[in-house]
Every structure is written in structure tokens, then in C-alpha cells.
CSV table of C-alpha atoms in Angstrom, one decimal:
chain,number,residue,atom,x,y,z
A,7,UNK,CA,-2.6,-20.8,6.5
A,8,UNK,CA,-1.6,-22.6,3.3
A,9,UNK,CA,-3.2,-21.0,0.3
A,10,UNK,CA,-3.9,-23.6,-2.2
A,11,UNK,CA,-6.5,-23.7,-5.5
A,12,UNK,CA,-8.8,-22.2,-5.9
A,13,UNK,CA,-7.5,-19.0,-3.6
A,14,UNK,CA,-3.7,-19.6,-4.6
A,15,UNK,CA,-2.4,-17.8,-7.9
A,16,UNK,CA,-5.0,-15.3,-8.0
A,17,UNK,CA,-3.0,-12.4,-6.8
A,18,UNK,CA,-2.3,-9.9,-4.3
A,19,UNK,CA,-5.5,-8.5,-3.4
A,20,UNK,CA,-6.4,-12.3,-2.2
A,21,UNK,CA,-3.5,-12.5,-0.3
A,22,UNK,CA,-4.0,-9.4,1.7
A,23,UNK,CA,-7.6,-10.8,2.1
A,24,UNK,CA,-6.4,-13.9,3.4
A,25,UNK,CA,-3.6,-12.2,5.8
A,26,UNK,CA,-6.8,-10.2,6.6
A,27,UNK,CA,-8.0,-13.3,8.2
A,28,UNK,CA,-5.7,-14.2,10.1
A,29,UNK,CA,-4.2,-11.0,11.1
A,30,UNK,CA,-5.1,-9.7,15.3
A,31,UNK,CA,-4.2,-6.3,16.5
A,32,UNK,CA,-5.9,-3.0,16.2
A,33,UNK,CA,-3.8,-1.9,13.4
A,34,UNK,CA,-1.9,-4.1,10.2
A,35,UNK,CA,0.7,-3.4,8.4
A,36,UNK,CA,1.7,-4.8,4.8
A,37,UNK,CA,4.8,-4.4,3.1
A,38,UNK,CA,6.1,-5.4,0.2
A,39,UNK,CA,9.2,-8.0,0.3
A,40,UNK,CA,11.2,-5.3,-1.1
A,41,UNK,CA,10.1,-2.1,1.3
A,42,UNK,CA,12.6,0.3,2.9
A,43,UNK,CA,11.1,1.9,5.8
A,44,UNK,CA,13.0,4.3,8.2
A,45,UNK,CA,13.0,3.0,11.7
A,46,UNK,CA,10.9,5.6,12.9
A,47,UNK,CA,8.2,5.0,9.8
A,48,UNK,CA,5.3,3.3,12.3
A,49,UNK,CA,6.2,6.0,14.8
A,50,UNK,CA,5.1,8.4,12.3
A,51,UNK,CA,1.9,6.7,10.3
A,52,UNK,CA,0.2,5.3,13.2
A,53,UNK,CA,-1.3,8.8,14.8
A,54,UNK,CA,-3.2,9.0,11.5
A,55,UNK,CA,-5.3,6.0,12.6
A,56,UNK,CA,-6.5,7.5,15.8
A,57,UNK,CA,-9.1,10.0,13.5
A,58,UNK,CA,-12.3,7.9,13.4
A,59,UNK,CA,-12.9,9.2,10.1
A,60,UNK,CA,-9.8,7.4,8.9
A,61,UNK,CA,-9.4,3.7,8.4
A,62,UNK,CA,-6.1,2.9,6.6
A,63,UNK,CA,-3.4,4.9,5.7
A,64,UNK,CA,-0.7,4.7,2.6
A,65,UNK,CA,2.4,6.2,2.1
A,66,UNK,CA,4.1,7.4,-1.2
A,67,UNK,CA,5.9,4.5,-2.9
A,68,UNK,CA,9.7,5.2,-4.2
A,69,UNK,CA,11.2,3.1,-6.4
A,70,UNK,CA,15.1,3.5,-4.5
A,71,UNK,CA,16.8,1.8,-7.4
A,72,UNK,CA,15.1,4.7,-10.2
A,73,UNK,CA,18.4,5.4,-11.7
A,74,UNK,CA,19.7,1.8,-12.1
A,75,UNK,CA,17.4,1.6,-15.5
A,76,UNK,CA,14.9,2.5,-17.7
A,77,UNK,CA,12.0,0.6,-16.5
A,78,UNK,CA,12.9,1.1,-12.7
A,79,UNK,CA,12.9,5.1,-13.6
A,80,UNK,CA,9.6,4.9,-15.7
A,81,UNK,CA,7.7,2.8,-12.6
A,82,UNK,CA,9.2,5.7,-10.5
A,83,UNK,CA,7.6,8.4,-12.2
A,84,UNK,CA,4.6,6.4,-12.5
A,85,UNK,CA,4.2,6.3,-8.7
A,86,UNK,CA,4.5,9.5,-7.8
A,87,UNK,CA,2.3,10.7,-10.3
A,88,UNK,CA,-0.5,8.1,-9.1
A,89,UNK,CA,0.8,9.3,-5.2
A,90,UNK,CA,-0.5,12.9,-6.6
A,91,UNK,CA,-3.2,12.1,-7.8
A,92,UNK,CA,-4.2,10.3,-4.7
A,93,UNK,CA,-3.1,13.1,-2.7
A,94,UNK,CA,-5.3,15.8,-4.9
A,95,UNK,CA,-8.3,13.7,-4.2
A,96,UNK,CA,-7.4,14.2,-0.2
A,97,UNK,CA,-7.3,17.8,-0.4
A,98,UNK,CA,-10.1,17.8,-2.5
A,99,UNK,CA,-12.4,16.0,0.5
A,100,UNK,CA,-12.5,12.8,-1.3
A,101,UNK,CA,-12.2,9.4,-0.6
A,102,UNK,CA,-8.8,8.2,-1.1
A,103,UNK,CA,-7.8,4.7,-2.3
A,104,UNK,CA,-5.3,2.0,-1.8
A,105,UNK,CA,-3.4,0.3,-4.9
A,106,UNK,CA,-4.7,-3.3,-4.7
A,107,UNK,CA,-8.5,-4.5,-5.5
A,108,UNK,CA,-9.9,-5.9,-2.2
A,109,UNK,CA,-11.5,-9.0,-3.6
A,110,UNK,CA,-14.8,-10.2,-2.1
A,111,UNK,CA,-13.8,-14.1,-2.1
């Protein structure tokens, strides 16, 4: 698929839309360009899925490069406070939420 105007530019939410498309298989998985995984990462988040209540899972985000600089330390704290928060709302019974806006078109 080549995504041209009026779908190209408009950011990653469209894009995961539009791999949404596309995509076959019971389960998808979407990293970033820049993701470190362990080998055994899938291995582990998969069994998650097979609850019927569930329908995507996320991992915390780690920025691996936090002490390089300032910015890359401030994103790092920013994560894991958002992966708290989303976590509080889990043990609180509530719907949790992924990062990007699914957009409808």
C-alpha cells in the first residue's frame, strides 16, 4: 500500500489504521523503528491475548538512551509516569488505553 494525499502526512494513528488494513493473523504487533525487545518479548505478551475480555496489550516504554541527555531523560520520566498511570487505571478495573488516537478515516 502506498499512502499518498489525503491519508499521507497525517500521522501515526493513520498509519496503524492503514497497516490495520492490510495486516492478517490473529494477533499484530507494532513497533516503533527504534524498539528493543528481548527475544523472548512475544513469548511473554501473547498469553495476555488469550482472555476474551482483553483485546490489545502494551508494554511500558523505556527510553534506553535516558542518560545520554536532558530531553532523552525528561521523555523517560514522562513515560513511566504515563505507564503508571495506565497501570493504576488496570488495578482500578478500568479500561486501559493505548498511546496513539485510532482515527476513524
Amino acid at each position: 500500500m502506498t499512502r499518498v494525499p489525503p491519508r499521507s502526512g497525517k500521522g501515526k494513528g493513520f498509519v496503524l489504521n492503514d497497516g490495520l488494513e492490510i495486516s492478517k493473523g490473529e494477533a499484530i504487533a507494532v513497533f516503533d523503528a527504534d524498539a528493543r525487545v528481548d527475544p523472548d518479548f512475544l513469548t511473554k505478551i501473547i498469553p495476555y491475548l488469550n482472555d476474551e475480555k482483553v483485546q490489545g496489550v502494551q508494554s511500558r516504554i523505556k527510553m534506553y538512551n535516558k542518560d545520554e541527555n536532558f530531553l532523552t531523560a525528561m521523555q523517560h520520566i514522562e513515560l513511566a509516569v504515563f505507564g503508571n498511570i495506565v497501570r493504576a487505571k488496570d488495578v482500578l478495573g478500568k479500561a486501559g488505553f493505548f498511546r496513539w488516537k485510532w482515527a476513524d478515516s
